[in-house]
Amino acid sequence: MASTQENLPKTNGLTLAEILDKDVDIQERVAVDPMDDSEKSDDEGAQEVKEGYCVECEDQPAELLCKECSDQFCAVCFAAQHRKGTRKGHYTTPLVTAEPKSQTKKAPNGVESQKDEEMTDGDSDDEEVREDEAPVTTSLDNKAKEQYVHRSKFIPLRLTYGERKYLRLLEAALTVSEYTDKIDVYVFNKSRAKRIVAQIREICSIISGLLVAADYKTGQELFESRDFSANADFYRRIFELGRRHKIMNPEKMRNTYGKLIYMLQDSQMPEIQDMLGFGVVSPIRTVYTVLEEGGALDMLREDIIDIATSEIGAEDRSRREIQGAIKAKERAIEKLAYKYSRSTDMDDELLKQCLYSIGDNNAFLRTNRDPCEKLIQYLKKYFHPTTPDSGRSLAIRSGRNGARLTHGHEKQYSYCLQSLTLWKEILGDMFELWSLAEDDLLSETISYRLRDTGQGLNRVQPAPKTAHKMHNILHRAQANIGYWVGSSVVHMGDHNVPNAHFFLDKYTQVYRITNPICNTLGKIPELMKKPSLKKFVETEYGSEEGLMVEILGDFFRHGFDGSGADNFFDAGSCIDGRLTSAWEWCNNLEKKKYFPVFLLTGFWSFDGEFN
């Protein structure tokens, strides 16, 4: 027996029960146990971790001492190595030793900016990122931190992979639904309330059937009783996912969101709720509500929150700079998730999801708001505010080239500047406006009425919360400009903008106008590198700058000339009429002399895919 035991393989102190326990990671346990000196190779014995550095990555200062492992780790490596198994219950003590001297320097905001180990470029050998190229930002002031907290109240939580499966079911059900075709009509056989209830139940039935087809076990458990009210929480969750996805991605669900929001609007009527037996509206799940429930709101006040939620652009940056920014962002996310997963009951993955959601909002602002800022910069660069150079006048006259307004150069310059500034402010607060618009649409106290607005039957409904916010934004834009040219009327709840849904649809299209223009202007320098195209530009427009002035001058004149409607009151100089004029300019682009330049730079359409 003794000889048999001697021949057994070494288990490093693991008992049979521990080996059979599926939660124990044997490889981790074996890795922790020190090897005998005889088992170490000469190379391994020669490699020693520098004192004061993490034993795992060996390039970051140690921050924690694991009592059970007797090793020193940085915060990120400790979290990675102690995720599961017996290591999950290990205790740590923070290290208070002085930070070792290192090539790694610590930024003022607490994020370590380290060298990239190796970067492979297409035409060069492996290179290291220098310290002075690592992204370093200063600490945020209290006002900037509180701005993150305020923004988070209106930023929806990013959908998880499992939630996206349910979203596809909802979109499929809404696609085949004929809700508005059967509800928003004057004459029908059944009463309107009965039709609404029947259509809501039909959509719920379609979702139920699709769920059973996609996941039979889950569908069987949910709909065994075949009672809609028994699964009210499930339907509320599905509809909330659709609304959350639309807010984060305004270009999506363009055919189905209207059906969804009008169905939810009808479901808020007291008589419909009585007949239906349950409500289908639930609050949007935002970053703020999730962090508030978990007690982690202070994460938004951390100095490194701007790094953890930033969008990393590639414009005018080297590959090494981009890689350094990515590493800094990843470390900031890991550091915040680790810190607040230890101090609160929230899971680190949910904390990361909140940070990614704020990052999605930053991406939205870059795509939608920043082109307005670029156009403002072009306006100030190529056109003088008061005295135009030869061929650079922005003056327009009513009746010429479709214009409905008469403005001198100075007045038109100010008109364009304030319009672009207003669009920029609106898009900067779009998520808050969307939240207020849904509050107005889904209000139980504000009813709507069907009315022929000249574009078919539409639901005309006041939107007091949205209108109030719009007037605040307008006042802020007027204060920035100093004075106002034209009308300051905001159409809301009339035949021009029947309800808040139409308002959202109008201003989420701004980037479809500004983005293609900015893309074309940005690619003109690339065209000039080709001899044949350079000759074409110089022959037709004199120079690269002459082409830029030709495009911008025409847009600033006739994209803001009050055209695009049947009468002055529907277009003109009112707040919404400015956007109508810009769309009219887009419709006439193919008739412009410079339209081939747009095609040469990859322009296809202002509207894009209608999905």
Coordinates of C-alpha atoms in Angstrom, one line a residue:
M1 CA 0.0 0.0 0.0
A2 CA 2.8 2.3 0.9
S3 CA 4.5 1.8 -2.5
T4 CA 1.2 2.4 -4.2
Q5 CA 0.8 5.8 -2.5
E6 CA 4.3 6.8 -3.5
N7 CA 3.5 6.2 -7.1
L8 CA 0.4 8.3 -7.1
P9 CA 0.7 11.6 -9.0
K10 CA 1.1 14.8 -6.9
T11 CA -2.1 16.8 -6.4
N12 CA -0.5 19.7 -4.6
G13 CA -2.6 19.3 -1.5
L14 CA -6.0 18.9 -3.3
T15 CA -8.4 16.4 -1.8
L16 CA -10.6 14.1 -3.9
A17 CA -13.6 16.1 -3.0
E18 CA -11.9 19.3 -4.2
I19 CA -10.9 17.7 -7.4
L20 CA -14.4 16.5 -8.1
D21 CA -15.9 19.9 -7.2
K22 CA -16.7 21.6 -10.5
D23 CA -16.2 25.1 -9.0
V24 CA -12.6 24.5 -8.2
D25 CA -10.1 25.5 -10.9
I26 CA -7.4 22.9 -10.5
Q27 CA -5.1 24.6 -13.0
E28 CA -5.3 27.9 -11.0
R29 CA -4.6 26.0 -7.7
V30 CA -1.6 24.2 -9.2
A31 CA -0.3 27.4 -10.7
V32 CA -0.3 29.0 -7.2
D33 CA 1.6 26.2 -5.5
P34 CA 5.3 26.8 -5.7
M35 CA 7.4 24.3 -7.7
D36 CA 10.3 22.5 -6.3
D37 CA 13.7 23.9 -7.2
S38 CA 14.5 20.8 -9.2
E39 CA 11.5 21.5 -11.5
K40 CA 12.5 25.0 -12.4
S41 CA 14.5 25.4 -15.5
D42 CA 17.6 27.6 -15.6
D43 CA 15.7 30.2 -17.7
E44 CA 12.9 30.4 -15.2
G45 CA 15.2 30.8 -12.3
A46 CA 17.0 33.6 -14.0
Q47 CA 13.7 35.6 -14.5
E48 CA 12.8 37.5 -11.4
V49 CA 10.0 40.0 -10.9
K50 CA 11.2 43.5 -10.1
E51 CA 10.5 44.5 -6.5
G52 CA 7.3 46.6 -6.2
Y53 CA 5.8 45.4 -9.5
C54 CA 2.8 43.2 -10.2
V55 CA 3.8 39.5 -10.2
E56 CA 1.5 38.8 -13.1
C57 CA 2.0 41.5 -15.8
E58 CA 5.4 42.6 -14.4
D59 CA 5.1 46.1 -15.9
Q60 CA 2.6 47.8 -13.5
P61 CA 3.2 48.9 -9.9
A62 CA 1.8 46.5 -7.4
E63 CA -1.3 47.8 -5.5
L64 CA -2.6 44.8 -3.6
L65 CA -1.0 42.0 -1.5
C66 CA -3.0 38.7 -1.6
K67 CA -2.7 37.1 1.8
E68 CA -3.3 33.6 0.6
C69 CA -1.1 33.8 -2.5
S70 CA 1.5 35.9 -0.8
D71 CA 2.0 37.7 -4.1
Q72 CA 1.6 41.4 -5.1
F73 CA -0.8 42.4 -7.9
C74 CA -2.0 45.5 -9.6
A75 CA -5.7 46.0 -9.3
V76 CA -6.5 44.8 -12.8
C77 CA -4.4 41.6 -12.7
F78 CA -5.8 40.7 -9.2
A79 CA -9.4 40.9 -10.5
A80 CA -8.5 38.8 -13.6
Q81 CA -6.7 36.1 -11.6
H82 CA -9.2 35.9 -8.8
R83 CA -12.5 35.7 -10.7
K84 CA -13.5 32.1 -9.8
G85 CA -12.6 29.0 -7.9
T86 CA -10.9 29.0 -4.5
R87 CA -9.1 32.2 -5.4
K88 CA -12.4 34.2 -5.4
G89 CA -12.4 34.2 -1.6
H90 CA -8.9 35.4 -1.2
Y91 CA -8.3 38.5 1.0
T92 CA -6.1 41.4 0.2
T93 CA -4.4 44.3 1.9
P94 CA -3.5 47.5 0.0
L95 CA 0.2 48.3 -0.4
V96 CA 1.4 51.6 1.0
T97 CA 4.9 51.4 -0.3
A98 CA 6.3 54.1 -2.5
E99 CA 5.6 53.8 -6.2
P100 CA 8.7 52.3 -7.9
K101 CA 10.6 54.2 -10.4
S102 CA 9.4 53.1 -13.8
Q103 CA 9.1 53.9 -17.4
T104 CA 5.4 54.0 -16.7
K105 CA 4.2 57.4 -15.6
K106 CA 0.9 58.1 -13.9
A107 CA -1.4 60.7 -15.3
P108 CA -3.1 63.3 -13.0
N109 CA -6.4 61.6 -13.4
G110 CA -5.2 58.3 -11.9
V111 CA -5.0 56.3 -15.2
E112 CA -1.6 54.9 -15.8
S113 CA -0.5 55.6 -19.4
Q114 CA 1.9 52.8 -20.3
K115 CA 4.0 52.0 -23.2
D116 CA 2.5 49.8 -25.9
E117 CA 4.5 46.6 -25.9
E118 CA 4.8 46.2 -29.7
M119 CA 3.2 47.9 -32.6
T120 CA 3.4 46.5 -36.1
D121 CA 2.9 49.0 -38.8
G122 CA 2.5 48.1 -42.5
D123 CA 5.8 49.6 -43.6
S124 CA 7.9 49.6 -40.5
D125 CA 9.3 47.2 -37.9
D126 CA 7.9 46.8 -34.4
E127 CA 8.0 50.0 -32.5
E128 CA 7.2 51.0 -29.0
V129 CA 4.9 53.9 -28.0
R130 CA 6.8 56.6 -26.3
E131 CA 5.7 58.0 -23.0
D132 CA 5.0 61.5 -24.5
E133 CA 2.6 59.9 -27.0
A134 CA 0.4 58.2 -24.4
P135 CA -2.9 60.1 -23.9
V136 CA -3.0 62.2 -20.7
T137 CA -5.9 64.3 -19.6
T138 CA -6.4 66.6 -16.7
S139 CA -8.8 66.0 -13.8
L140 CA -12.4 67.0 -14.3
D141 CA -13.8 69.9 -12.3
N142 CA -17.0 69.4 -10.2
K143 CA -19.2 71.0 -12.8
A144 CA -18.0 68.6 -15.5
K145 CA -18.6 65.6 -13.2
E146 CA -22.1 66.7 -12.3
Q147 CA -22.8 67.1 -16.0
Y148 CA -22.1 63.4 -16.4
V149 CA -24.6 62.7 -13.7
H150 CA -27.2 64.8 -15.3
R151 CA -26.6 63.3 -18.8
S152 CA -26.9 59.8 -17.4
K153 CA -30.6 60.4 -16.4
F154 CA -31.5 60.4 -20.1
I155 CA -29.0 57.9 -21.6
P156 CA -30.6 54.4 -22.0
L157 CA -28.8 51.3 -21.0
R158 CA -27.2 49.5 -23.8
L159 CA -28.9 46.3 -24.8
T160 CA -27.3 43.0 -23.9
Y161 CA -27.0 40.1 -26.3
G162 CA -30.0 38.3 -24.8
E163 CA -32.1 41.5 -25.0
R164 CA -31.3 41.9 -28.7
K165 CA -32.9 38.5 -29.4
Y166 CA -36.1 39.8 -27.9
L167 CA -35.7 43.0 -29.9
R168 CA -35.7 41.0 -33.1
L169 CA -39.0 39.4 -32.1
L170 CA -40.5 42.8 -31.5
E171 CA -39.4 44.2 -34.8
A172 CA -40.7 41.2 -36.7
A173 CA -44.1 41.6 -35.0
L174 CA -44.3 45.3 -35.7
T175 CA -43.2 44.8 -39.3
V176 CA -46.2 42.6 -40.1
S177 CA -48.6 44.7 -38.0
E178 CA -51.1 47.1 -39.6
Y179 CA -51.8 49.0 -36.5
T180 CA -52.0 52.6 -37.8
D181 CA -53.8 51.5 -40.9
K182 CA -56.6 50.0 -38.9
I183 CA -56.7 52.5 -36.0
D184 CA -56.0 56.0 -37.5
V185 CA -59.1 56.0 -39.9
Y186 CA -62.4 57.8 -39.7
V187 CA -64.7 55.0 -40.7
F188 CA -64.6 51.4 -39.5
N189 CA -67.0 48.6 -38.6
K190 CA -66.0 48.2 -34.9
S191 CA -65.7 50.9 -32.3
R192 CA -62.3 52.5 -32.0
A193 CA -61.6 51.2 -28.5
K194 CA -62.4 47.6 -29.5
R195 CA -60.1 47.9 -32.5
I196 CA -57.2 49.2 -30.4
V197 CA -57.6 46.3 -27.9
A198 CA -57.8 43.8 -30.7
Q199 CA -54.6 45.2 -32.4
I200 CA -52.6 45.2 -29.1
R201 CA -53.6 41.7 -28.4
E202 CA -52.7 40.7 -31.9
I203 CA -49.2 42.1 -31.6
C204 CA -48.8 40.4 -28.2
S205 CA -49.9 37.1 -29.8
I206 CA -47.4 37.5 -32.7
I207 CA -44.6 38.1 -30.2
S208 CA -45.7 35.1 -28.2
G209 CA -45.7 32.8 -31.2
L210 CA -42.3 34.0 -32.4
L211 CA -40.9 33.5 -28.9
V212 CA -42.2 29.9 -28.8
A213 CA -40.7 29.3 -32.3
A214 CA -37.3 30.8 -31.3
D215 CA -37.1 29.3 -27.7
Y216 CA -39.7 26.6 -27.2
K217 CA -38.9 25.9 -23.5
T218 CA -39.1 29.6 -22.5
G219 CA -42.2 30.2 -24.5
Q220 CA -43.9 27.2 -23.0
E221 CA -43.2 28.4 -19.5
L222 CA -44.4 31.9 -20.2
F223 CA -47.6 31.2 -22.1
E224 CA -48.8 28.0 -20.6
S225 CA -51.9 29.8 -19.2
R226 CA -52.6 31.7 -22.5
D227 CA -53.4 34.8 -20.3
F228 CA -52.0 38.1 -21.6
S229 CA -52.3 39.8 -18.2
A230 CA -50.3 37.0 -16.5
N231 CA -47.4 37.9 -18.8
A232 CA -47.8 41.7 -18.5
D233 CA -44.2 42.1 -17.2
F234 CA -42.8 40.3 -20.2
Y235 CA -44.7 42.5 -22.7
R236 CA -43.7 45.6 -20.9
R237 CA -40.1 44.6 -21.0
I238 CA -40.2 43.8 -24.7
F239 CA -41.8 47.1 -25.6
E240 CA -39.3 49.0 -23.3
L241 CA -36.4 47.3 -25.2
G242 CA -37.7 48.6 -28.5
R243 CA -38.0 52.2 -27.2
R244 CA -34.5 52.0 -25.6
H245 CA -33.0 50.7 -28.8
K246 CA -34.6 53.5 -30.9
I247 CA -33.3 56.2 -28.6
M248 CA -29.8 54.9 -28.8
N249 CA -30.0 54.4 -32.6
P250 CA -32.4 57.0 -34.2
E251 CA -31.6 55.6 -37.7
K252 CA -33.1 52.2 -36.8
M253 CA -36.7 51.1 -36.7
R254 CA -37.8 53.9 -39.0
N255 CA -40.8 51.9 -40.3
T256 CA -41.8 50.3 -36.9
Y257 CA -41.2 52.8 -34.2
G258 CA -44.2 54.9 -35.1
K259 CA -46.5 51.9 -34.8
L260 CA -44.9 51.0 -31.4
I261 CA -45.2 54.5 -29.9
Y262 CA -48.8 55.0 -31.2
M263 CA -49.8 51.6 -29.8
L264 CA -48.4 52.5 -26.4
Q265 CA -50.0 55.9 -26.6
D266 CA -53.4 54.3 -27.1
S267 CA -52.8 51.8 -24.3
Q268 CA -52.5 54.7 -21.8
M269 CA -56.2 55.5 -22.3
P270 CA -58.2 54.5 -19.1
E271 CA -60.9 52.7 -21.1
I272 CA -58.2 50.7 -23.1
Q273 CA -56.5 49.6 -19.9
D274 CA -59.8 48.5 -18.4
M275 CA -60.6 46.4 -21.5
L276 CA -57.1 45.1 -21.9
G277 CA -56.6 44.2 -18.3
F278 CA -53.0 45.3 -18.0
G279 CA -50.7 48.2 -18.9
V280 CA -47.9 47.9 -21.4
V281 CA -45.8 51.0 -20.7
S282 CA -42.8 50.9 -18.3
P283 CA -40.1 53.5 -17.6
I284 CA -37.0 53.5 -19.8
R285 CA -34.1 51.9 -18.0
T286 CA -31.3 54.5 -18.0
V287 CA -27.7 54.6 -16.7
Y288 CA -28.8 56.8 -13.8
T289 CA -31.5 54.5 -12.6
V290 CA -29.3 51.4 -12.7
L291 CA -26.4 53.1 -10.9
E292 CA -28.7 54.7 -8.4
E293 CA -30.3 51.3 -7.6
G294 CA -26.8 49.8 -7.1
G295 CA -25.5 52.7 -5.1
A296 CA -22.7 53.4 -7.6
L297 CA -23.6 57.0 -8.8
D298 CA -20.2 58.2 -7.5
M299 CA -18.6 56.3 -10.4
L300 CA -19.8 59.2 -12.6
R301 CA -17.9 61.7 -10.5
E302 CA -14.5 59.9 -10.9
D303 CA -11.7 61.9 -12.5
I304 CA -11.2 59.2 -15.1
I305 CA -14.8 58.9 -16.2
D306 CA -14.1 61.0 -19.3
I307 CA -11.4 58.6 -20.4
A308 CA -13.5 55.5 -19.7
T309 CA -16.4 56.8 -21.8
S310 CA -14.6 58.7 -24.5
E311 CA -14.9 57.8 -28.2
I312 CA -11.6 57.2 -29.8
G313 CA -11.4 58.8 -33.2
A314 CA -8.8 58.2 -35.9
E315 CA -8.7 61.7 -37.4
D316 CA -5.2 63.2 -37.5
R317 CA -3.8 60.6 -35.2
S318 CA -1.1 58.0 -35.7
R319 CA -1.7 54.3 -35.1
R320 CA 0.4 54.4 -32.0
E321 CA -1.6 57.3 -30.5
I322 CA -4.8 55.5 -31.3
Q323 CA -3.5 52.3 -29.6
G324 CA -2.4 54.2 -26.6
A325 CA -5.8 55.8 -26.2
I326 CA -7.5 52.4 -26.5
K327 CA -5.2 51.0 -23.8
A328 CA -5.9 54.0 -21.5
K329 CA -9.7 53.6 -22.0
E330 CA -9.6 49.9 -21.3
R331 CA -7.6 50.4 -18.1
A332 CA -10.0 53.2 -17.0
I333 CA -13.0 50.9 -17.5
E334 CA -11.4 48.0 -15.7
K335 CA -10.3 50.2 -12.8
L336 CA -13.8 51.8 -12.3
A337 CA -15.6 48.4 -12.7
Y338 CA -13.2 46.8 -10.2
K339 CA -13.5 49.6 -7.7
Y340 CA -17.3 49.8 -7.6
S341 CA -17.9 46.1 -7.9
R342 CA -16.0 45.7 -4.6
S343 CA -17.6 48.6 -2.8
T344 CA -21.3 48.0 -4.0
D345 CA -23.5 45.1 -4.8
M346 CA -23.3 45.7 -8.6
D347 CA -21.7 43.3 -10.9
D348 CA -18.6 44.5 -12.8
E349 CA -20.2 43.6 -16.2
L350 CA -23.3 45.8 -15.4
L351 CA -20.9 48.6 -14.4
K352 CA -19.1 48.2 -17.7
Q353 CA -22.4 48.2 -19.5
C354 CA -23.2 51.6 -18.0
L355 CA -19.8 53.0 -19.1
Y356 CA -20.3 51.6 -22.6
S357 CA -23.8 53.2 -22.7
I358 CA -22.3 56.7 -22.0
G359 CA -19.7 55.9 -24.7
D360 CA -22.5 55.2 -27.1
N361 CA -24.0 58.6 -26.3
N362 CA -20.6 60.2 -27.1
A363 CA -20.6 58.4 -30.4
F364 CA -24.1 59.8 -31.1
L365 CA -22.9 63.3 -30.4
R366 CA -19.9 62.9 -32.7
T367 CA -22.0 61.7 -35.6
N368 CA -25.0 64.0 -35.1
R369 CA -23.8 67.2 -33.4
D370 CA -20.1 67.6 -34.5
P371 CA -20.9 68.1 -38.3
C372 CA -22.8 71.3 -37.3
E373 CA -19.8 72.5 -35.5
K374 CA -17.6 71.8 -38.6
L375 CA -20.0 73.7 -40.8
I376 CA -19.8 76.7 -38.3
Q377 CA -16.0 76.5 -38.6
Y378 CA -16.2 76.5 -42.4
L379 CA -18.6 79.5 -42.3
K380 CA -16.2 81.5 -40.2
K381 CA -13.1 80.4 -42.2
Y382 CA -14.3 81.2 -45.8
F383 CA -16.8 84.0 -45.3
H384 CA -16.4 87.4 -43.5
P385 CA -19.2 88.4 -41.1
T386 CA -19.8 91.9 -42.5
T387 CA -17.8 92.6 -45.7
P388 CA -17.7 89.8 -48.2
D389 CA -14.8 89.3 -50.5
S390 CA -15.3 89.1 -54.3
G391 CA -17.5 86.1 -55.2
R392 CA -18.2 85.3 -51.5
S393 CA -21.4 87.2 -50.8
L394 CA -24.2 85.2 -49.1
A395 CA -26.9 87.8 -50.0
I396 CA -30.3 86.3 -51.2
R397 CA -33.4 88.0 -52.7
S398 CA -37.0 86.7 -52.5
G399 CA -38.1 85.2 -55.9
R400 CA -34.6 84.5 -57.2
N401 CA -33.5 80.8 -57.4
G402 CA -36.5 79.8 -55.2
A403 CA -35.6 82.0 -52.2
R404 CA -38.5 83.2 -50.0
L405 CA -36.4 85.5 -47.9
T406 CA -34.4 88.7 -48.7
H407 CA -31.2 89.0 -46.7
G408 CA -28.0 91.0 -47.2
H409 CA -24.7 89.3 -46.7
E410 CA -24.3 90.2 -43.0
K411 CA -27.9 89.2 -42.2
Q412 CA -27.6 85.9 -44.0
Y413 CA -24.3 85.1 -42.4
S414 CA -25.9 85.6 -39.0
Y415 CA -29.0 83.6 -40.0
C416 CA -26.8 80.6 -41.1
L417 CA -24.7 80.9 -37.9
Q418 CA -27.6 80.9 -35.6
S419 CA -29.4 78.1 -37.4
L420 CA -26.4 75.8 -37.2
T421 CA -25.8 76.8 -33.6
L422 CA -29.5 76.0 -32.8
W423 CA -29.2 72.6 -34.5
K424 CA -26.0 71.9 -32.5
E425 CA -27.7 72.7 -29.2
I426 CA -30.8 70.6 -30.1
L427 CA -28.7 67.5 -31.0
G428 CA -26.6 68.0 -27.9
D429 CA -29.7 67.6 -25.8
M430 CA -31.5 65.1 -28.1
F431 CA -31.6 62.3 -25.5
E432 CA -33.3 64.6 -22.9
L433 CA -35.7 65.8 -25.6
W434 CA -36.5 62.3 -26.5
S435 CA -37.3 61.4 -22.9
L436 CA -39.6 64.5 -22.6
A437 CA -41.2 63.7 -26.0
E438 CA -42.2 60.2 -24.9
D439 CA -43.5 61.7 -21.6
D440 CA -45.8 63.9 -23.7
L441 CA -46.8 61.2 -26.1
L442 CA -47.5 58.6 -23.4
S443 CA -49.3 61.0 -21.0
E444 CA -52.5 59.8 -19.5
T445 CA -53.9 63.4 -19.3
I446 CA -53.0 64.8 -22.7
S447 CA -55.2 63.4 -25.4
Y448 CA -54.8 63.7 -29.2
R449 CA -57.3 64.1 -32.1
L450 CA -57.1 62.8 -35.7
R451 CA -56.8 65.7 -38.1
D452 CA -56.1 66.1 -41.8
T453 CA -52.9 68.1 -41.8
G454 CA -52.4 68.2 -45.6
Q455 CA -50.3 65.1 -45.5
G456 CA -53.0 62.6 -44.5
L457 CA -54.6 61.9 -41.1
N458 CA -52.2 62.6 -38.3
R459 CA -52.5 62.6 -34.5
V460 CA -52.4 66.2 -33.3
Q461 CA -51.4 66.4 -29.7
P462 CA -49.8 69.2 -27.6
A463 CA -46.3 68.5 -26.2
P464 CA -45.8 70.9 -23.3
K465 CA -42.7 69.3 -21.8
T466 CA -40.9 69.1 -25.2
A467 CA -42.0 72.7 -26.2
H468 CA -40.7 74.1 -22.9
K469 CA -37.3 72.4 -23.3
M470 CA -37.1 73.7 -26.9
H471 CA -37.7 77.2 -25.8
N472 CA -34.9 76.8 -23.2
I473 CA -32.6 75.6 -25.9
L474 CA -33.7 78.5 -28.2
H475 CA -33.0 81.0 -25.5
R476 CA -29.5 79.5 -24.9
A477 CA -28.7 79.7 -28.6
Q478 CA -29.9 83.3 -28.8
A479 CA -27.7 84.2 -25.8
N480 CA -24.7 82.6 -27.5
I481 CA -25.3 84.5 -30.8
G482 CA -26.3 87.8 -29.2
Y483 CA -29.2 88.6 -31.4
W484 CA -31.8 86.8 -33.5
V485 CA -32.6 87.0 -37.2
G486 CA -36.0 85.8 -38.4
S487 CA -38.9 84.2 -36.5
S488 CA -38.5 82.3 -33.2
V489 CA -41.7 80.4 -33.4
V490 CA -41.5 76.7 -32.4
H491 CA -44.2 74.7 -34.1
M492 CA -45.6 71.9 -31.9
G493 CA -49.0 70.3 -31.9
D494 CA -50.2 72.0 -35.1
H495 CA -50.4 70.9 -38.8
N496 CA -46.7 71.6 -39.3
V497 CA -45.5 69.4 -36.4
P498 CA -48.6 67.4 -35.2
N499 CA -47.0 65.8 -32.2
A500 CA -43.7 65.2 -30.4
H501 CA -43.0 62.1 -32.6
F502 CA -42.9 64.3 -35.7
F503 CA -40.6 66.7 -33.8
L504 CA -38.1 63.8 -33.0
D505 CA -38.2 62.6 -36.6
K506 CA -37.4 66.0 -38.0
Y507 CA -34.3 66.7 -35.9
T508 CA -32.9 63.2 -36.0
Q509 CA -32.5 63.8 -39.7
V510 CA -30.1 66.8 -39.4
Y511 CA -27.0 64.6 -39.5
R512 CA -28.3 63.1 -42.8
I513 CA -27.9 66.6 -44.3
T514 CA -24.7 67.8 -42.6
N515 CA -22.7 64.6 -42.6
P516 CA -22.5 64.1 -46.4
I517 CA -21.6 67.8 -46.9
C518 CA -18.7 67.5 -44.4
N519 CA -17.5 64.2 -45.8
T520 CA -17.4 65.7 -49.3
L521 CA -15.5 68.8 -48.1
G522 CA -13.1 66.7 -46.1
K523 CA -12.2 64.5 -49.1
I524 CA -11.6 67.3 -51.6
P525 CA -7.9 67.5 -50.6
E526 CA -7.6 63.8 -51.6
L527 CA -9.1 64.5 -55.0
M528 CA -6.4 67.2 -55.6
K529 CA -3.7 64.5 -55.3
K530 CA -4.8 62.9 -58.5
P531 CA -3.5 64.9 -61.6
S532 CA -6.6 64.5 -63.8
L533 CA -9.0 65.5 -61.0
K534 CA -6.8 68.4 -60.0
K535 CA -6.8 69.7 -63.5
F536 CA -10.6 69.4 -63.6
V537 CA -11.0 71.3 -60.3
E538 CA -8.6 74.1 -61.4
T539 CA -10.3 74.4 -64.8
E540 CA -13.8 74.7 -63.4
Y541 CA -13.3 76.4 -60.0
G542 CA -9.8 77.9 -60.2
S543 CA -8.4 76.1 -57.1
E544 CA -9.2 73.8 -54.2
E545 CA -10.4 76.7 -52.1
G546 CA -12.5 78.0 -55.0
L547 CA -14.4 74.6 -55.0
M548 CA -14.9 74.7 -51.3
V549 CA -16.3 78.3 -51.5
E550 CA -18.6 77.3 -54.4
I551 CA -20.2 74.4 -52.4
L552 CA -20.4 76.2 -49.1
G553 CA -21.6 79.5 -50.5
D554 CA -24.4 77.7 -52.4
F555 CA -25.4 75.8 -49.2
F556 CA -25.4 78.8 -46.9
R557 CA -27.4 80.8 -49.4
H558 CA -30.0 78.4 -50.6
G559 CA -30.0 75.9 -47.7
F560 CA -31.3 78.7 -45.6
D561 CA -33.5 80.8 -47.9
G562 CA -37.0 80.0 -46.6
S563 CA -37.9 77.6 -49.4
G564 CA -39.4 74.1 -49.3
A565 CA -43.1 74.7 -48.5
D566 CA -46.3 75.8 -50.2
N567 CA -46.5 79.1 -48.3
F568 CA -44.4 81.4 -46.3
F569 CA -45.8 80.3 -42.9
D570 CA -44.9 76.7 -43.4
A571 CA -41.3 77.4 -44.3
G572 CA -39.9 80.9 -44.0
S573 CA -37.6 81.8 -41.1
C574 CA -39.3 79.9 -38.3
I575 CA -37.4 77.3 -36.3
D576 CA -38.7 74.4 -38.2
G577 CA -38.7 76.2 -41.6
R578 CA -34.9 76.4 -41.5
L579 CA -34.7 72.6 -41.6
T580 CA -37.3 72.5 -44.4
S581 CA -35.2 74.8 -46.5
A582 CA -32.1 72.6 -46.0
W583 CA -34.0 69.6 -47.2
E584 CA -35.1 71.5 -50.3
W585 CA -31.5 72.2 -51.0
C586 CA -30.7 68.5 -50.7
N587 CA -33.5 67.6 -53.1
N588 CA -32.0 70.0 -55.8
L589 CA -28.4 68.9 -55.3
E590 CA -28.2 66.8 -58.5
K591 CA -29.0 69.9 -60.5
K592 CA -26.0 71.7 -59.1
K593 CA -22.8 72.3 -61.1
Y594 CA -20.6 70.7 -58.4
F595 CA -22.7 67.6 -58.1
P596 CA -20.0 65.4 -59.8
V597 CA -17.6 66.3 -57.0
F598 CA -20.0 64.8 -54.5
L599 CA -20.1 61.6 -56.6
L600 CA -16.3 61.5 -56.8
T601 CA -16.1 61.6 -53.0
G602 CA -18.4 58.6 -52.5
F603 CA -21.7 60.4 -52.0
W604 CA -24.7 58.2 -52.6
S605 CA -27.8 59.6 -50.9
F606 CA -28.9 61.9 -48.1
D607 CA -31.5 59.5 -46.8
G608 CA -29.5 56.3 -46.6
E609 CA -31.2 52.9 -45.9
F610 CA -34.8 53.0 -44.7
N611 CA -34.5 50.3 -42.1

